[in-house]
Amino acid sequence: MSHKKHHSTTPLSQLLRLPPGKVRLAEHDTSATPGFPGKGKADAAKFTAAILPELSDLQERLYASSQADPENAPKVLIVLQGMDTAGKGGVIRHSIGLVDPQGVQIRAFKVPTAEERAHHFLWRIRKALPTPGMIGIFDRSHYEDVLVVRVDGLFPESEWSRRYAEINEFEAELAANGTHLIKCMLNVSYGAQHDRLAARLDDPTKHWKFSIDDLDSRAKWPAYAEAYEAALTLCNSETAPWHIVPADHKWYRNWAVAELLREKLESLQLGWPPASYDISEQKRRLAELS
Amino acid sequence: MSHKKHHSTTPLSQLLRLPPGKVRLAEHDTSATPGFPGKGKADAAKFTAAILPELSDLQERLYASSQADPENAPKVLIVLQGMDTAGKGGVIRHSIGLVDPQGVQIRAFKVPTAEERAHHFLWRIRKALPTPGMIGIFDRSHYEDVLVVRVDGLFPESEWSRRYAEINEFEAELAANGTHLIKCMLNVSYGAQHDRLAARLDDPTKHWKFSIDDLDSRAKWPAYAEAYEAALTLCNSETAPWHIVPADHKWYRNWAVAELLREKLESLQLGWPPASYDISEQKRRLAELS
């Protein structure tokens, strides 16, 4: 590593961490680039690549810890939320794509199936949690059950209003159980969403990414913003805080999530598992098999 | 793309393809580098990076095809086999790691569980097949059921000897069902295995990768070679041929699997799915929501 470490100043996880209290999304600049060590887009690739060696090393330690202690190794879970086009898929491709795919478990939550709807809303979530030593990625999550559900009135208020407390309990249980959460709200502006949807409609190689549902949701932007503000305000605990990632600049968003992951892995202070065998004896056996 | 395309000569899939007939592994050079367009290790990173843009584009077309036609989109399945330390994990990390992790489904087959043993040997394999639009990776596979099973006599010969024909039927069924197989035997030498095991014993950051089982298997190298030769000879059909990937040079092995995947995806000749909506109408709706 360079002697000028890129994380020598305030950790990004502190810079992006949502402070407790009532959230107003309008107060969060969607085109800001807090903590980015370079000048801008032109050197984003360089600074993202600079994270890679340490990220690879830390991810391998996490994975190795599960080989040595399959029951008790830590787990990491990145929760990605954001309006359409905020870049959940882009983050997975570009930031999570930096990591060995053998150490990653990705789950996208779509409209619930009939079976999923027949269960408690956390049932499908619990089934998708990362296993020891793994980095889980939730592309959407249990938060949809207080977002689209609230906006579209899929359940009565008496039902969804209870869920904030249930989510807090659930996330506290995850933390107690060795699952380290990184909750990221990819915060994109109404204007940037327009430009990204227009780009999808203009480019034949992107037509498949566009859905008429995207415009239905866009028409409900104020209701979604209100639902996000409620979720961010009510489910922002010490053990499972939110990070607001400004997402109008894709290069910043991708760098930031990679750096948040690196910081979290570093905080676990993972060593390498010791040998579970007699090294000298195995060297002798290997020599006999030369 | 450059006008000097790196695949303008004989496709790698032809160069590495195992010809029909009786296989003798000793006749295959484990340190050869067939088809590599550069000089050696020093430019391997460059030539692997050169595959990336086309590989990304092709993988996205595959994924997109499943969004447009969820039932009938093609599937790709890379089967990785090889002696311990041949580099199944290294290929996944370095070659499959080039691809968007959202388009990849990795499955490692370990010693079967009690539940798996209670079923036909293909039961757990069928459950792990890639879904439409996805690239599946098998780290070990159904071939273990004619390799370790045969070497260690876990089933009587009357049982495992039937399995070659069953595997051929199964793979023909996969091909008929739109699953495009890339079977790779990562062919490492006895000497290179020694050096890799010694490195694991010498380096505290690699101790967790070593298992005493590795030396037990090494002691049975001739029996494993014989079992591999039988599997390669008997299960090498036109629709599901084997590729022998020389694996003593890690840089070649990783480049080769990435290139085999690129060639396979290119052969599918996938376009971009057309819009399933009226583009002009959606542009008008978007303009109204500006």
XYZ file of C-alpha atoms in Angstrom:
580
model
C 0.000 0.000 0.000
C 1.024 3.601 -0.567
C 2.247 5.470 2.494
C -0.337 8.147 1.703
C -3.334 6.033 2.598
C -6.533 7.151 0.899
C -8.447 6.780 4.173
C -6.179 8.796 6.426
C -8.824 11.468 6.983
C -12.436 11.157 8.148
C -13.799 7.754 7.174
C -16.350 7.868 4.362
C -18.786 5.903 6.501
C -18.856 8.885 8.880
C -19.151 11.451 6.105
C -22.116 9.707 4.504
C -23.784 8.521 7.660
C -27.280 9.858 8.117
C -27.500 11.725 11.426
C -30.343 10.787 13.759
C -33.524 12.828 13.541
C -36.149 13.760 11.012
C -34.877 13.295 7.467
C -35.589 15.677 4.594
C -34.147 14.371 1.338
C -34.203 17.861 -0.214
C -31.448 18.815 2.225
C -29.086 16.177 0.793
C -27.129 17.258 -2.282
C -27.421 14.498 -4.884
C -24.411 15.723 -6.869
C -21.985 16.145 -3.970
C -18.813 14.027 -3.797
C -17.873 13.938 -0.088
C -14.598 12.256 0.756
C -13.555 11.611 -2.826
C -9.774 11.914 -2.814
C -9.393 12.989 -6.446
C -10.601 15.839 -8.610
C -13.527 14.253 -10.382
C -14.658 11.833 -13.042
C -11.311 11.831 -14.827
C -9.496 10.177 -11.926
C -12.383 8.115 -10.521
C -11.186 4.932 -12.209
C -7.737 5.407 -10.687
C -9.025 5.885 -7.149
C -11.474 3.006 -7.449
C -8.658 0.762 -8.697
C -6.571 1.904 -5.718
C -9.130 0.348 -3.359
C -8.921 -3.017 -5.119
C -5.803 -4.633 -3.582
C -6.907 -3.983 -0.014
C -10.526 -4.881 -0.781
C -9.401 -8.199 -2.312
C -7.193 -8.981 0.649
C -9.906 -8.133 3.196
C -12.569 -10.108 1.344
C -10.302 -13.145 1.252
C -9.738 -12.868 5.017
C -13.511 -12.777 5.534
C -13.958 -15.849 3.353
C -11.025 -17.632 5.005
C -12.529 -17.000 8.444
C -15.561 -19.063 7.438
C -13.364 -21.966 6.381
C -11.725 -21.975 9.807
C -14.926 -21.406 11.798
C -17.967 -22.150 9.632
C -20.454 -21.315 12.380
C -19.155 -18.049 13.759
C -17.476 -16.192 10.913
C -18.884 -12.713 10.350
C -21.199 -11.820 7.508
C -21.543 -8.512 5.665
C -24.788 -7.326 4.132
C -25.015 -4.358 1.766
C -28.578 -3.078 1.411
C -29.083 -1.018 -1.746
C -32.139 1.198 -1.983
C -32.959 4.139 -4.227
C -35.417 5.442 -6.781
C -35.415 3.845 -10.248
C -32.167 4.573 -12.154
C -30.356 5.484 -8.909
C -27.864 2.781 -9.847
C -28.373 -0.317 -7.741
C -27.414 -2.456 -10.708
C -24.525 -0.182 -11.615
C -23.097 -0.447 -8.116
C -23.291 -4.227 -8.208
C -21.641 -4.342 -11.607
C -18.858 -1.854 -10.918
C -18.258 -1.909 -7.137
C -19.246 -5.414 -6.093
C -17.755 -6.599 -9.381
C -14.347 -5.720 -7.916
C -14.650 -8.544 -5.395
C -14.087 -12.276 -5.971
C -17.537 -13.516 -7.079
C -17.067 -16.633 -4.941
C -17.398 -14.424 -1.856
C -20.549 -12.610 -2.937
C -24.230 -13.556 -2.666
C -26.522 -11.258 -4.649
C -30.278 -11.211 -4.213
C -32.678 -8.931 -6.117
C -36.092 -8.538 -4.536
C -38.848 -8.131 -7.086
C -42.626 -8.059 -6.698
C -43.309 -10.827 -4.154
C -44.537 -14.166 -5.458
C -47.804 -15.670 -4.244
C -45.826 -17.866 -1.853
C -43.887 -14.893 -0.499
C -47.067 -12.867 -0.045
C -48.538 -15.702 2.025
C -45.736 -15.234 4.589
C -44.595 -12.451 6.901
C -42.761 -9.777 4.897
C -39.405 -10.728 6.446
C -39.753 -14.407 5.495
C -38.166 -14.048 2.048
C -35.566 -11.681 3.474
C -34.438 -14.143 6.133
C -34.028 -16.858 3.494
C -31.676 -14.629 1.504
C -29.297 -13.548 4.281
C -25.579 -14.032 3.617
C -23.940 -17.118 5.054
C -20.796 -16.899 7.224
C -17.776 -15.418 5.445
C -19.874 -13.985 2.644
C -20.782 -10.512 1.438
C -24.506 -10.382 0.741
C -25.987 -7.771 -1.573
C -29.654 -6.869 -1.443
C -30.851 -5.137 -4.602
C -33.947 -3.664 -2.944
C -34.843 -5.222 0.391
C -37.297 -5.369 3.259
C -37.542 -1.589 2.893
C -39.768 -2.097 -0.139
C -42.362 -3.274 2.369
C -42.580 0.276 3.740
C -41.965 2.012 0.382
C -43.966 0.677 -2.568
C -46.372 -0.932 -0.109
C -47.040 2.440 1.527
C -47.111 4.478 -1.699
C -49.452 2.116 -3.504
C -51.516 1.235 -0.428
C -50.910 -2.497 -0.904
C -51.517 -2.982 2.817
C -53.517 -0.787 5.205
C -51.596 1.805 7.234
C -52.266 -0.193 10.418
C -50.138 -2.924 8.856
C -47.205 -1.050 7.289
C -46.889 1.413 10.175
C -45.985 -1.504 12.474
C -43.194 -2.571 10.159
C -40.703 0.169 11.038
C -40.387 -1.269 14.542
C -40.218 -4.802 13.166
C -37.411 -3.770 10.820
C -35.474 -2.217 13.701
C -35.840 -5.386 15.758
C -34.835 -7.519 12.795
C -31.746 -5.447 12.063
C -30.720 -5.455 15.732
C -31.025 -9.233 15.670
C -28.832 -9.390 12.553
C -26.174 -7.247 14.195
C -26.255 -9.362 17.354
C -25.857 -12.399 15.145
C -22.638 -11.171 13.487
C -24.132 -9.711 10.307
C -22.582 -6.323 9.604
C -25.005 -4.111 7.746
C -24.088 -1.413 5.227
C -27.341 0.347 4.333
C -26.988 2.618 1.288
C -29.638 4.985 0.017
C -28.483 5.845 -3.494
C -29.811 9.366 -3.685
C -30.555 10.470 -7.232
C -32.284 13.694 -8.244
C -35.525 14.012 -10.186
C -33.542 15.680 -12.975
C -30.888 12.971 -13.203
C -33.597 10.328 -13.286
C -35.150 12.129 -16.255
C -31.872 12.089 -18.135
C -31.250 8.402 -17.436
C -34.745 7.376 -18.501
C -34.411 9.520 -21.641
C -31.098 7.800 -22.411
C -32.798 4.402 -22.147
C -35.528 5.481 -24.541
C -33.021 6.956 -27.003
C -30.608 4.016 -27.181
C -31.754 0.723 -28.779
C -29.179 -1.171 -26.680
C -30.961 0.137 -23.569
C -34.610 -0.285 -24.563
C -34.820 -3.548 -22.594
C -33.870 -1.680 -19.406
C -36.879 0.619 -19.632
C -40.237 -0.343 -18.225
C -43.461 1.638 -18.341
C -43.577 1.082 -14.573
C -40.596 3.443 -14.324
C -42.788 6.356 -15.413
C -45.650 5.243 -13.194
C -43.255 5.430 -10.247
C -41.792 8.733 -11.428
C -45.280 10.217 -11.408
C -45.427 9.331 -7.711
C -42.022 10.853 -6.861
C -43.308 13.049 -3.978
C -45.067 10.087 -2.348
C -41.926 7.951 -2.682
C -39.773 10.738 -1.242
C -42.131 10.935 1.746
C -42.034 7.153 2.223
C -38.215 7.164 1.990
C -38.003 9.981 4.519
C -40.159 8.019 6.950
C -38.098 4.839 6.544
C -34.797 6.721 6.848
C -36.033 8.601 9.909
C -37.555 5.639 11.732
C -34.992 2.905 10.877
C -31.645 4.591 11.437
C -30.252 2.884 14.519
C -26.742 2.930 15.929
C -26.137 -0.674 14.891
C -27.770 -0.321 11.470
C -27.364 3.273 10.311
C -28.171 4.569 6.856
C -25.656 6.078 4.489
C -26.900 8.616 1.991
C -24.805 8.147 -1.154
C -25.118 11.050 -3.595
C -25.886 9.270 -6.862
C -26.083 11.854 -9.621
C -22.434 11.140 -10.454
C -22.169 7.457 -11.258
C -18.382 7.491 -10.814
C -18.707 8.874 -7.292
C -21.503 6.492 -6.337
C -19.493 3.461 -7.458
C -16.313 4.604 -5.733
C -18.216 5.405 -2.536
C -19.874 2.006 -2.156
C -16.564 0.218 -2.791
C -14.916 2.401 -0.131
C -17.766 1.840 2.357
C -17.288 -1.892 1.897
C -13.531 -1.608 2.344
C -13.940 0.389 5.549
C -16.434 -2.094 6.963
C -14.199 -5.066 6.183
C -11.195 -3.283 7.658
C -13.138 -2.614 10.857
C -13.593 -6.355 11.358
C -9.820 -6.662 11.949
C -9.663 -10.131 10.495
C -6.437 -12.109 10.661
C -5.596 -15.239 8.726
C -6.833 -18.514 10.218
C -4.013 -20.587 11.715
C -3.244 -24.024 10.293
C -5.489 -26.757 11.690
C -2.748 -29.358 11.012
C 0.891 -29.909 11.865
C 2.751 -27.908 9.225
C 6.076 -29.758 9.569
C 4.383 -33.121 9.271
C 2.539 -32.078 6.133
C 5.747 -30.707 4.604
C 7.371 -34.062 5.260
C 4.451 -35.901 3.647
C 4.580 -33.581 0.632
C 8.330 -34.215 0.269
C 7.625 -37.942 0.212
C 5.181 -37.356 -2.645
C 7.606 -35.365 -4.804
C -12.818 -3.019 -31.199
C -9.398 -3.061 -32.765
C -9.252 -3.948 -36.442
C -6.702 -6.620 -35.534
C -9.169 -8.824 -33.713
C -7.566 -11.201 -31.274
C -9.683 -14.060 -32.537
C -8.992 -13.665 -36.236
C -7.152 -16.997 -36.401
C -8.243 -20.439 -35.235
C -10.747 -20.093 -32.376
C -9.345 -21.134 -29.017
C -12.289 -23.481 -28.528
C -10.975 -25.458 -31.512
C -7.372 -25.368 -30.357
C -8.214 -26.684 -26.888
C -10.961 -29.059 -27.916
C -10.277 -32.628 -26.982
C -10.402 -34.797 -30.127
C -12.588 -37.921 -30.000
C -10.914 -41.158 -29.050
C -8.987 -42.634 -26.182
C -7.468 -39.939 -23.978
C -3.993 -40.084 -22.469
C -3.336 -37.101 -20.239
C 0.424 -37.600 -20.503
C 0.144 -36.562 -24.151
C -1.201 -33.128 -23.200
C 1.434 -30.500 -22.369
C 0.400 -28.801 -19.121
C 2.655 -25.805 -19.706
C 1.669 -25.065 -23.309
C -0.032 -21.773 -24.202
C -1.963 -22.488 -27.415
C -3.628 -19.526 -29.049
C -2.263 -16.939 -26.650
C -1.776 -13.809 -28.763
C 1.062 -12.329 -26.668
C 4.530 -13.338 -25.625
C 3.889 -14.611 -22.104
C 3.136 -13.704 -18.555
C 4.283 -10.088 -18.956
C 1.483 -9.241 -21.366
C -1.178 -11.617 -20.052
C -2.969 -8.889 -18.076
C -3.115 -6.746 -21.208
C -4.617 -9.463 -23.377
C -7.079 -10.517 -20.693
C -8.168 -6.882 -20.293
C -8.597 -6.713 -24.055
C -11.314 -9.378 -23.849
C -13.258 -7.419 -21.244
C -15.245 -4.886 -23.331
C -16.598 -7.522 -25.704
C -17.202 -9.998 -22.873
C -19.172 -7.367 -20.937
C -21.224 -6.468 -23.975
C -22.000 -10.111 -24.815
C -22.879 -10.984 -21.230
C -25.290 -8.055 -21.082
C -26.955 -9.226 -24.299
C -27.393 -12.677 -22.758
C -28.923 -11.194 -19.623
C -31.108 -8.825 -21.646
C -32.444 -11.727 -23.692
C -33.867 -13.249 -20.524
C -35.661 -10.025 -19.658
C -37.350 -10.052 -23.061
C -38.097 -13.788 -23.138
C -37.795 -15.251 -19.634
C -38.655 -18.780 -20.750
C -36.503 -19.260 -23.808
C -33.347 -17.233 -23.328
C -30.163 -19.295 -23.630
C -28.074 -20.372 -20.671
C -24.318 -20.943 -20.499
C -22.714 -23.440 -18.151
C -18.970 -23.586 -17.496
C -17.928 -26.878 -15.921
C -14.559 -26.655 -14.152
C -12.714 -29.843 -13.317
C -9.128 -30.541 -12.436
C -6.839 -31.978 -9.794
C -6.399 -30.034 -6.528
C -4.594 -26.697 -7.093
C -5.383 -26.794 -10.838
C -7.045 -23.432 -10.314
C -10.815 -23.777 -10.325
C -11.044 -21.027 -7.717
C -8.452 -18.900 -9.488
C -10.395 -19.063 -12.743
C -13.594 -17.992 -10.995
C -11.820 -15.144 -9.253
C -9.893 -13.844 -12.245
C -11.847 -14.883 -15.354
C -15.447 -15.070 -14.172
C -14.665 -12.041 -11.995
C -14.465 -10.032 -15.228
C -18.196 -10.454 -15.775
C -21.041 -8.551 -14.086
C -21.742 -10.641 -10.954
C -25.484 -10.150 -11.505
C -25.225 -12.405 -14.552
C -23.309 -15.223 -12.876
C -24.477 -18.173 -10.777
C -21.631 -20.021 -9.058
C -22.038 -23.419 -7.449
C -19.276 -25.398 -5.736
C -19.956 -29.102 -5.323
C -18.469 -30.511 -2.144
C -18.834 -33.920 -0.525
C -22.565 -34.706 -0.914
C -24.820 -34.153 2.081
C -26.923 -36.965 3.491
C -29.925 -35.587 1.604
C -27.972 -35.432 -1.652
C -26.674 -38.980 -1.188
C -30.258 -40.194 -0.789
C -31.014 -39.026 -4.347
C -29.769 -39.890 -7.820
C -26.334 -38.323 -8.388
C -27.744 -35.820 -10.892
C -30.410 -34.550 -8.470
C -28.221 -31.888 -6.873
C -26.761 -30.994 -10.265
C -30.181 -30.345 -11.812
C -31.105 -28.067 -8.917
C -28.015 -25.935 -9.572
C -28.382 -25.406 -13.336
C -28.227 -21.811 -14.563
C -31.500 -20.018 -15.197
C -32.241 -18.309 -18.547
C -29.872 -15.465 -19.406
C -27.340 -16.535 -16.810
C -23.795 -17.903 -16.891
C -23.549 -20.831 -14.504
C -20.216 -21.940 -13.081
C -19.745 -25.414 -11.656
C -16.693 -25.670 -9.392
C -16.498 -29.445 -9.634
C -19.621 -31.102 -11.009
C -21.374 -34.366 -11.822
C -17.981 -35.601 -12.991
C -16.973 -36.084 -9.364
C -19.440 -38.983 -9.413
C -17.131 -40.855 -11.799
C -13.885 -39.477 -10.313
C -13.608 -39.554 -6.520
C -16.405 -42.118 -6.455
C -14.408 -44.413 -8.732
C -11.014 -43.786 -7.142
C -12.236 -44.283 -3.583
C -14.699 -47.046 -4.455
C -17.621 -45.170 -2.871
C -19.986 -47.098 -5.141
C -19.460 -50.473 -6.799
C -18.191 -50.474 -10.392
C -21.574 -51.766 -11.593
C -22.982 -48.438 -10.387
C -20.386 -45.891 -11.508
C -19.750 -47.564 -14.846
C -23.390 -46.826 -15.811
C -22.931 -43.144 -15.077
C -20.900 -42.254 -18.182
C -23.904 -43.000 -20.376
C -26.187 -41.173 -17.950
C -23.932 -38.123 -18.085
C -23.970 -38.169 -21.884
C -27.763 -38.330 -21.897
C -27.989 -35.564 -19.324
C -25.652 -33.271 -21.242
C -27.487 -33.935 -24.519
C -30.706 -32.986 -22.743
C -29.098 -29.763 -21.489
C -27.940 -28.850 -24.977
C -31.387 -29.562 -26.419
C -32.823 -27.356 -23.705
C -30.714 -24.320 -24.660
C -27.914 -24.719 -22.114
C -24.564 -24.156 -23.802
C -21.858 -26.143 -22.071
C -18.192 -25.157 -21.794
C -16.423 -28.117 -20.167
C -12.898 -27.268 -19.021
C -10.389 -29.747 -17.679
C -7.755 -27.562 -16.007
C -4.742 -29.713 -16.652
C -2.015 -29.240 -14.063
C 1.158 -31.316 -13.773
C 2.244 -33.374 -10.767
C 5.238 -31.049 -10.402
C 3.197 -27.839 -10.494
C 0.814 -29.279 -7.913
C 3.801 -29.939 -5.646
C 4.933 -26.346 -5.914
C 1.473 -24.947 -5.215
C 0.941 -27.160 -2.178
C 4.413 -26.248 -0.897
C 3.548 -22.565 -1.314
C 0.412 -23.052 0.766
C 2.406 -24.711 3.521
C 5.087 -22.020 3.441
C 2.827 -18.964 3.557
C 0.781 -18.240 6.714
C -1.764 -16.313 4.609
C -2.375 -19.531 2.651
C -2.461 -22.096 5.452
C -6.277 -22.075 5.445
C -6.259 -23.175 1.795
C -4.380 -26.376 2.576
C -6.136 -29.530 3.664
C -4.588 -32.859 4.599
C -7.038 -34.331 2.078
C -4.964 -32.628 -0.628
C -2.032 -34.971 0.103
C -4.306 -37.999 0.400
C -5.534 -37.225 -3.124
C -2.010 -36.526 -4.389
C -0.973 -39.992 -3.204
C -3.657 -41.369 -5.527
C -2.582 -39.293 -8.566
C -2.276 -42.293 -10.963
C -5.761 -43.530 -10.042
C -7.196 -40.040 -10.511
C -5.450 -39.688 -13.867
C -6.975 -42.995 -14.980
C -10.437 -41.918 -13.797
C -10.075 -38.563 -15.606
C -8.974 -40.318 -18.775
C -12.043 -42.566 -18.665
C -14.409 -39.621 -18.096
C -12.766 -37.541 -20.820
C -12.811 -40.451 -23.248
C -16.371 -41.583 -22.599
C -18.107 -38.183 -22.147
C -16.760 -36.104 -25.006
C -19.717 -35.664 -27.322
C -20.203 -33.269 -30.212
C -22.704 -31.180 -28.253
C -20.720 -31.266 -25.003
C -17.028 -31.550 -25.848
C -14.187 -31.202 -23.369
C -11.528 -28.546 -23.541
C -8.135 -29.363 -22.081
C -6.783 -26.128 -20.638
C -3.053 -26.283 -19.847
C -2.937 -25.029 -16.252
C 0.691 -24.857 -15.167
C 0.738 -21.163 -16.147
C -1.979 -19.448 -14.150
C -1.927 -16.417 -16.448
C -2.604 -18.606 -19.494
C -5.298 -20.636 -17.771
C -7.191 -17.496 -16.716
C -6.900 -15.876 -20.128
C -7.993 -19.074 -21.861
C -11.203 -19.570 -19.875
C -12.179 -15.921 -20.381
C -11.591 -16.313 -24.123
C -13.533 -19.607 -24.272
C -16.463 -17.823 -22.629
C -16.211 -14.890 -25.029
C -16.194 -17.213 -28.045
C -19.201 -19.139 -26.772
C -21.207 -15.975 -26.098
C -20.247 -14.595 -29.512
C -21.442 -17.798 -31.169
C -24.945 -17.214 -29.764
C -25.259 -14.133 -32.029
C -27.476 -12.311 -29.582
C -29.042 -8.996 -30.549
C -30.648 -6.496 -28.232
C -34.295 -7.128 -27.355
C -36.656 -4.696 -29.063
C -38.812 -2.356 -26.987
C -42.004 -3.981 -25.720
C -43.685 -0.554 -25.536
C -44.385 2.380 -27.840
C -41.174 4.434 -27.665
C -42.728 7.696 -28.860
C -45.556 7.437 -26.368
C -43.145 6.845 -23.496
C -40.990 9.779 -24.593
C -44.095 11.947 -24.535
C -44.998 10.689 -21.037
C -41.453 11.341 -19.819
C -41.574 14.893 -21.228
C -44.770 15.492 -19.272
C -42.934 14.424 -16.107
C -39.965 16.763 -16.593
